[in-house]
Amino acid sequence: MEKTTGGANKKSNARLLIRDRAAEMCIKLEQAEEVLKAMRNIDDRIIHALNTTVPTASFSGKVNATQTCKELYESLLEAHLSREKAIKACITETSAVVGQLREARAKEFDNMSLIKQLRKEQTKLKFMQSELNVEEVVNDRSWKVFNERCRIYFTPPKRS
């Protein structure tokens, strides 16, 4: 939604940083929490974004509300899809690690470091699975706010 070239570059750089961090978020649980928080920034600030960019009826002639809502829609959609993809990739990766650790534990059932690592990975897996539920709530809230404010200016295409 930035209008200036510098703002567009800053936004693009932020997206690249978040994508890079999302690719590594499965390494540590603490990293995953931090990355998801950064990736949810657009959802956390949607009301502010709408209040500052979508005009009220008295100011509707000064801003292209249709274009602004379209840009916000595209940003939200991209953010939601990238977060879901990152979470699901992490779940897949962590599930594989848990499976390998379970097999190893079956062979070495008294190896305490192996048991500790398995519990750590299981905790991370449960966290990421719960984040899918959180993601659904965050997305629903954002779309509700978006639709309340932008419905008269922009109709999103039907999603399959």
Short mmCIF file of N, CA, C and O in Angstrom, two decimals, residues 61-148:
data_model
loop_
_atom_site.label_atom_id
_atom_site.label_comp_id
_atom_site.label_asym_id
_atom_site.label_seq_id
_atom_site.Cartn_x
_atom_site.Cartn_y
_atom_site.Cartn_z
N GLY A 61 -13.81 11.16 -2.07
CA GLY A 61 -13.32 11.69 -3.34
C GLY A 61 -11.81 11.90 -3.37
O GLY A 61 -11.22 12.06 -4.43
N LYS A 62 -11.15 11.91 -2.23
CA LYS A 62 -9.73 12.23 -2.16
C LYS A 62 -8.81 11.02 -2.31
O LYS A 62 -7.63 11.18 -2.54
N VAL A 63 -9.36 9.82 -2.16
CA VAL A 63 -8.55 8.60 -2.21
C VAL A 63 -9.27 7.59 -3.10
O VAL A 63 -10.49 7.50 -3.08
N ASN A 64 -8.50 6.82 -3.85
CA ASN A 64 -9.09 5.74 -4.65
C ASN A 64 -9.28 4.54 -3.74
O ASN A 64 -8.40 3.69 -3.61
N ALA A 65 -10.44 4.47 -3.11
CA ALA A 65 -10.73 3.42 -2.13
C ALA A 65 -10.75 2.04 -2.78
O ALA A 65 -10.34 1.06 -2.16
N THR A 66 -11.20 1.96 -4.03
CA THR A 66 -11.23 0.67 -4.71
C THR A 66 -9.82 0.10 -4.84
O THR A 66 -9.57 -1.07 -4.52
N GLN A 67 -8.90 0.92 -5.30
CA GLN A 67 -7.51 0.48 -5.46
C GLN A 67 -6.87 0.17 -4.10
O GLN A 67 -6.17 -0.83 -3.96
N THR A 68 -7.15 0.99 -3.13
CA THR A 68 -6.59 0.77 -1.79
C THR A 68 -7.09 -0.55 -1.22
O THR A 68 -6.30 -1.34 -0.68
N CYS A 69 -8.36 -0.81 -1.34
CA CYS A 69 -8.93 -2.07 -0.83
C CYS A 69 -8.39 -3.26 -1.61
O CYS A 69 -8.11 -4.31 -1.02
N LYS A 70 -8.23 -3.10 -2.90
CA LYS A 70 -7.67 -4.19 -3.71
C LYS A 70 -6.25 -4.52 -3.26
O LYS A 70 -5.89 -5.69 -3.12
N GLU A 71 -5.44 -3.49 -3.03
CA GLU A 71 -4.06 -3.70 -2.59
C GLU A 71 -4.02 -4.36 -1.21
O GLU A 71 -3.21 -5.27 -0.97
N LEU A 72 -4.90 -3.92 -0.33
CA LEU A 72 -4.96 -4.52 1.01
C LEU A 72 -5.41 -5.97 0.91
O LEU A 72 -4.86 -6.85 1.59
N TYR A 73 -6.38 -6.24 0.06
CA TYR A 73 -6.86 -7.61 -0.16
C TYR A 73 -5.70 -8.50 -0.62
O TYR A 73 -5.50 -9.60 -0.09
N GLU A 74 -4.96 -8.03 -1.59
CA GLU A 74 -3.84 -8.82 -2.12
C GLU A 74 -2.77 -9.05 -1.05
O GLU A 74 -2.20 -10.14 -0.95
N SER A 75 -2.50 -8.03 -0.24
CA SER A 75 -1.52 -8.17 0.84
C SER A 75 -1.98 -9.19 1.89
O SER A 75 -1.20 -10.02 2.34
N LEU A 76 -3.25 -9.09 2.26
CA LEU A 76 -3.80 -10.04 3.23
C LEU A 76 -3.76 -11.47 2.69
O LEU A 76 -3.33 -12.39 3.39
N LEU A 77 -4.19 -11.63 1.46
CA LEU A 77 -4.21 -12.96 0.86
C LEU A 77 -2.81 -13.56 0.79
O LEU A 77 -2.59 -14.71 1.17
N GLU A 78 -1.85 -12.75 0.36
CA GLU A 78 -0.46 -13.22 0.30
C GLU A 78 0.06 -13.60 1.68
O GLU A 78 0.69 -14.64 1.86
N ALA A 79 -0.23 -12.77 2.68
CA ALA A 79 0.23 -13.04 4.04
C ALA A 79 -0.39 -14.33 4.58
O ALA A 79 0.30 -15.17 5.16
N HIS A 80 -1.68 -14.49 4.38
CA HIS A 80 -2.37 -15.68 4.88
C HIS A 80 -1.85 -16.95 4.21
O HIS A 80 -1.58 -17.95 4.89
N LEU A 81 -1.68 -16.90 2.90
CA LEU A 81 -1.20 -18.09 2.19
C LEU A 81 0.24 -18.43 2.56
O LEU A 81 0.58 -19.61 2.74
N SER A 82 1.08 -17.41 2.71
CA SER A 82 2.48 -17.69 3.05
C SER A 82 2.61 -18.24 4.47
O SER A 82 3.41 -19.15 4.72
N ARG A 83 1.81 -17.74 5.40
CA ARG A 83 1.85 -18.27 6.77
C ARG A 83 1.37 -19.71 6.80
O ARG A 83 1.98 -20.57 7.44
N GLU A 84 0.25 -19.98 6.12
CA GLU A 84 -0.28 -21.33 6.10
C GLU A 84 0.73 -22.30 5.48
O GLU A 84 0.96 -23.39 6.02
N LYS A 85 1.34 -21.89 4.41
CA LYS A 85 2.34 -22.73 3.75
C LYS A 85 3.53 -22.99 4.68
O LYS A 85 4.00 -24.12 4.80
N ALA A 86 4.00 -21.96 5.36
CA ALA A 86 5.13 -22.11 6.27
C ALA A 86 4.79 -23.03 7.44
O ALA A 86 5.59 -23.90 7.82
N ILE A 87 3.61 -22.85 8.01
CA ILE A 87 3.19 -23.69 9.15
C ILE A 87 3.06 -25.14 8.71
O ILE A 87 3.55 -26.05 9.39
N LYS A 88 2.41 -25.37 7.58
CA LYS A 88 2.23 -26.74 7.10
C LYS A 88 3.57 -27.39 6.75
O LYS A 88 3.76 -28.58 7.01
N ALA A 89 4.48 -26.63 6.17
CA ALA A 89 5.81 -27.17 5.86
C ALA A 89 6.54 -27.55 7.14
O ALA A 89 7.19 -28.60 7.20
N CYS A 90 6.40 -26.74 8.16
CA CYS A 90 7.04 -27.02 9.44
C CYS A 90 6.42 -28.26 10.08
O CYS A 90 7.14 -29.09 10.66
N ILE A 91 5.11 -28.39 9.98
CA ILE A 91 4.44 -29.57 10.53
C ILE A 91 4.94 -30.83 9.82
O ILE A 91 5.26 -31.83 10.47
N THR A 92 5.05 -30.76 8.52
CA THR A 92 5.53 -31.91 7.75
C THR A 92 6.96 -32.27 8.14
O THR A 92 7.27 -33.44 8.41
N GLU A 93 7.81 -31.26 8.22
CA GLU A 93 9.22 -31.47 8.58
C GLU A 93 9.35 -32.03 10.00
O GLU A 93 10.07 -33.00 10.24
N THR A 94 8.64 -31.43 10.93
CA THR A 94 8.72 -31.86 12.33
C THR A 94 8.11 -33.25 12.51
O THR A 94 8.63 -34.05 13.30
N SER A 95 7.04 -33.56 11.78
CA SER A 95 6.45 -34.90 11.85
C SER A 95 7.45 -35.96 11.41
O SER A 95 7.54 -37.04 12.03
N ALA A 96 8.21 -35.64 10.38
CA ALA A 96 9.22 -36.59 9.89
C ALA A 96 10.30 -36.81 10.95
O ALA A 96 10.73 -37.95 11.20
N VAL A 97 10.72 -35.73 11.60
CA VAL A 97 11.75 -35.83 12.64
C VAL A 97 11.22 -36.66 13.81
O VAL A 97 11.93 -37.52 14.35
N VAL A 98 9.97 -36.41 14.20
CA VAL A 98 9.36 -37.17 15.30
C VAL A 98 9.32 -38.65 14.94
O VAL A 98 9.64 -39.52 15.77
N GLY A 99 8.95 -38.96 13.72
CA GLY A 99 8.93 -40.36 13.27
C GLY A 99 10.30 -41.01 13.35
O GLY A 99 10.43 -42.16 13.83
N GLN A 100 11.31 -40.30 12.92
CA GLN A 100 12.68 -40.83 12.98
C GLN A 100 13.13 -41.04 14.42
O GLN A 100 13.76 -42.04 14.74
N LEU A 101 12.81 -40.07 15.26
CA LEU A 101 13.19 -40.19 16.67
C LEU A 101 12.46 -41.34 17.36
O LEU A 101 13.03 -42.02 18.22
N ARG A 102 11.22 -41.56 16.99
CA ARG A 102 10.47 -42.69 17.56
C ARG A 102 11.10 -44.02 17.16
O ARG A 102 11.20 -44.94 17.98
N GLU A 103 11.50 -44.11 15.91
CA GLU A 103 12.18 -45.33 15.45
C GLU A 103 13.50 -45.54 16.21
O GLU A 103 13.81 -46.66 16.62
N ALA A 104 14.24 -44.47 16.38
CA ALA A 104 15.52 -44.55 17.10
C ALA A 104 15.28 -44.93 18.56
O ALA A 104 16.03 -45.72 19.14
N ARG A 105 14.23 -44.37 19.15
CA ARG A 105 13.92 -44.68 20.55
C ARG A 105 13.53 -46.15 20.72
O ARG A 105 13.84 -46.77 21.73
N ALA A 106 12.86 -46.69 19.72
CA ALA A 106 12.48 -48.11 19.78
C ALA A 106 13.71 -49.01 19.84
O ALA A 106 13.69 -50.06 20.47
N LYS A 107 14.79 -48.55 19.23
CA LYS A 107 16.03 -49.32 19.23
C LYS A 107 16.85 -49.06 20.49
O LYS A 107 17.56 -49.93 20.96
N GLU A 108 16.77 -47.83 20.99
CA GLU A 108 17.54 -47.44 22.18
C GLU A 108 16.58 -46.84 23.20
O GLU A 108 16.61 -45.64 23.49
N PHE A 109 15.72 -47.66 23.77
CA PHE A 109 14.66 -47.16 24.65
C PHE A 109 15.15 -46.51 25.94
O PHE A 109 14.41 -45.80 26.60
N ASP A 110 16.41 -46.71 26.31
CA ASP A 110 16.91 -46.12 27.55
C ASP A 110 17.84 -44.92 27.31
O ASP A 110 18.45 -44.41 28.24
N ASN A 111 17.91 -44.43 26.10
CA ASN A 111 18.74 -43.28 25.76
C ASN A 111 18.02 -42.00 26.15
O ASN A 111 17.10 -41.55 25.47
N MET A 112 18.43 -41.39 27.25
CA MET A 112 17.73 -40.21 27.79
C MET A 112 17.83 -38.99 26.87
O MET A 112 16.87 -38.23 26.76
N SER A 113 18.96 -38.78 26.21
CA SER A 113 19.07 -37.62 25.33
C SER A 113 18.14 -37.77 24.12
O SER A 113 17.56 -36.80 23.63
N LEU A 114 17.96 -38.98 23.67
CA LEU A 114 17.05 -39.26 22.57
C LEU A 114 15.60 -39.00 23.00
O LEU A 114 14.82 -38.38 22.26
N ILE A 115 15.26 -39.45 24.18
CA ILE A 115 13.91 -39.23 24.72
C ILE A 115 13.65 -37.73 24.89
O ILE A 115 12.58 -37.23 24.53
N LYS A 116 14.64 -37.02 25.38
CA LYS A 116 14.51 -35.57 25.57
C LYS A 116 14.31 -34.86 24.22
O LYS A 116 13.45 -33.99 24.09
N GLN A 117 15.09 -35.26 23.22
CA GLN A 117 14.96 -34.68 21.89
C GLN A 117 13.58 -34.99 21.29
O GLN A 117 12.95 -34.13 20.68
N LEU A 118 13.10 -36.21 21.50
CA LEU A 118 11.78 -36.60 20.99
C LEU A 118 10.69 -35.73 21.63
O LEU A 118 9.81 -35.22 20.93
N ARG A 119 10.76 -35.54 22.92
CA ARG A 119 9.76 -34.70 23.61
C ARG A 119 9.81 -33.26 23.09
O ARG A 119 8.76 -32.62 22.91
N LYS A 120 11.01 -32.76 22.87
CA LYS A 120 11.17 -31.40 22.35
C LYS A 120 10.52 -31.27 20.97
O LYS A 120 9.79 -30.31 20.71
N GLU A 121 10.74 -32.23 20.12
CA GLU A 121 10.16 -32.21 18.77
C GLU A 121 8.65 -32.41 18.82
O GLU A 121 7.92 -31.79 18.04
N GLN A 122 8.17 -33.25 19.72
CA GLN A 122 6.73 -33.44 19.87
C GLN A 122 6.06 -32.15 20.33
O GLN A 122 4.96 -31.81 19.88
N THR A 123 6.71 -31.44 21.22
CA THR A 123 6.19 -30.16 21.70
C THR A 123 6.11 -29.16 20.55
O THR A 123 5.10 -28.45 20.39
N LYS A 124 7.15 -29.12 19.75
CA LYS A 124 7.16 -28.22 18.60
C LYS A 124 6.05 -28.60 17.62
O LYS A 124 5.35 -27.73 17.10
N LEU A 125 5.85 -29.89 17.39
CA LEU A 125 4.80 -30.35 16.48
C LEU A 125 3.42 -29.94 16.99
O LEU A 125 2.59 -29.43 16.24
N LYS A 126 3.18 -30.13 18.27
CA LYS A 126 1.88 -29.74 18.86
C LYS A 126 1.67 -28.23 18.75
O LYS A 126 0.56 -27.76 18.47
N PHE A 127 2.73 -27.47 18.99
CA PHE A 127 2.66 -26.02 18.86
C PHE A 127 2.27 -25.62 17.44
O PHE A 127 1.36 -24.80 17.23
N MET A 128 2.94 -26.20 16.44
CA MET A 128 2.66 -25.84 15.06
C MET A 128 1.25 -26.27 14.65
O MET A 128 0.57 -25.55 13.93
N GLN A 129 0.79 -27.40 15.14
CA GLN A 129 -0.58 -27.83 14.85
C GLN A 129 -1.59 -26.87 15.46
O GLN A 129 -2.61 -26.54 14.84
N SER A 130 -1.31 -26.39 16.67
CA SER A 130 -2.21 -25.43 17.29
C SER A 130 -2.17 -24.09 16.56
O SER A 130 -3.17 -23.37 16.50
N GLU A 131 -1.03 -23.77 15.96
CA GLU A 131 -0.91 -22.52 15.21
C GLU A 131 -1.80 -22.53 13.97
O GLU A 131 -2.23 -21.47 13.51
N LEU A 132 -2.08 -23.68 13.42
CA LEU A 132 -3.03 -23.74 12.30
C LEU A 132 -4.41 -23.28 12.76
O LEU A 132 -5.11 -22.57 12.03
N ASN A 133 -4.81 -23.65 13.97
CA ASN A 133 -6.09 -23.20 14.53
C ASN A 133 -6.06 -21.70 14.80
O ASN A 133 -7.03 -20.99 14.52
N VAL A 134 -4.96 -21.23 15.35
CA VAL A 134 -4.81 -19.79 15.60
C VAL A 134 -4.89 -19.04 14.28
O VAL A 134 -5.54 -17.99 14.17
N GLU A 135 -4.25 -19.59 13.27
CA GLU A 135 -4.25 -18.97 11.94
C GLU A 135 -5.66 -18.80 11.40
O GLU A 135 -6.00 -17.76 10.84
N GLU A 136 -6.49 -19.79 11.61
CA GLU A 136 -7.88 -19.71 11.15
C GLU A 136 -8.62 -18.57 11.84
O GLU A 136 -9.33 -17.79 11.20
N VAL A 137 -8.42 -18.43 13.13
CA VAL A 137 -9.08 -17.35 13.89
C VAL A 137 -8.57 -15.98 13.43
O VAL A 137 -9.35 -15.06 13.20
N VAL A 138 -7.25 -15.85 13.29
CA VAL A 138 -6.65 -14.58 12.86
C VAL A 138 -7.16 -14.20 11.47
O VAL A 138 -7.55 -13.06 11.23
N ASN A 139 -7.17 -15.17 10.57
CA ASN A 139 -7.63 -14.90 9.20
C ASN A 139 -9.10 -14.50 9.18
O ASN A 139 -9.47 -13.54 8.50
N ASP A 140 -9.94 -15.21 9.91
CA ASP A 140 -11.37 -14.89 9.95
C ASP A 140 -11.59 -13.47 10.47
O ASP A 140 -12.40 -12.72 9.91
N ARG A 141 -10.88 -13.11 11.50
CA ARG A 141 -11.01 -11.76 12.07
C ARG A 141 -10.61 -10.70 11.05
O ARG A 141 -11.29 -9.71 10.85
N SER A 142 -9.49 -10.93 10.38
CA SER A 142 -9.01 -9.96 9.39
C SER A 142 -9.97 -9.81 8.23
O SER A 142 -10.26 -8.70 7.79
N TRP A 143 -10.49 -10.94 7.72
CA TRP A 143 -11.42 -10.86 6.60
C TRP A 143 -12.72 -10.18 7.01
O TRP A 143 -13.32 -9.45 6.21
N LYS A 144 -13.16 -10.40 8.24
CA LYS A 144 -14.38 -9.76 8.71
C LYS A 144 -14.20 -8.24 8.73
O LYS A 144 -15.05 -7.49 8.22
N VAL A 145 -13.10 -7.79 9.29
CA VAL A 145 -12.83 -6.35 9.36
C VAL A 145 -12.67 -5.78 7.95
O VAL A 145 -13.22 -4.72 7.64
N PHE A 146 -11.94 -6.48 7.11
CA PHE A 146 -11.74 -6.03 5.73
C PHE A 146 -13.08 -5.88 5.01
O PHE A 146 -13.35 -4.87 4.39
N ASN A 147 -13.92 -6.91 5.11
CA ASN A 147 -15.21 -6.88 4.40
C ASN A 147 -16.13 -5.79 4.94
O ASN A 147 -16.86 -5.18 4.16
N GLU A 148 -16.10 -5.56 6.24
CA GLU A 148 -16.93 -4.51 6.81
C GLU A 148 -16.58 -3.15 6.23
O GLU A 148 -17.45 -2.33 5.96
#
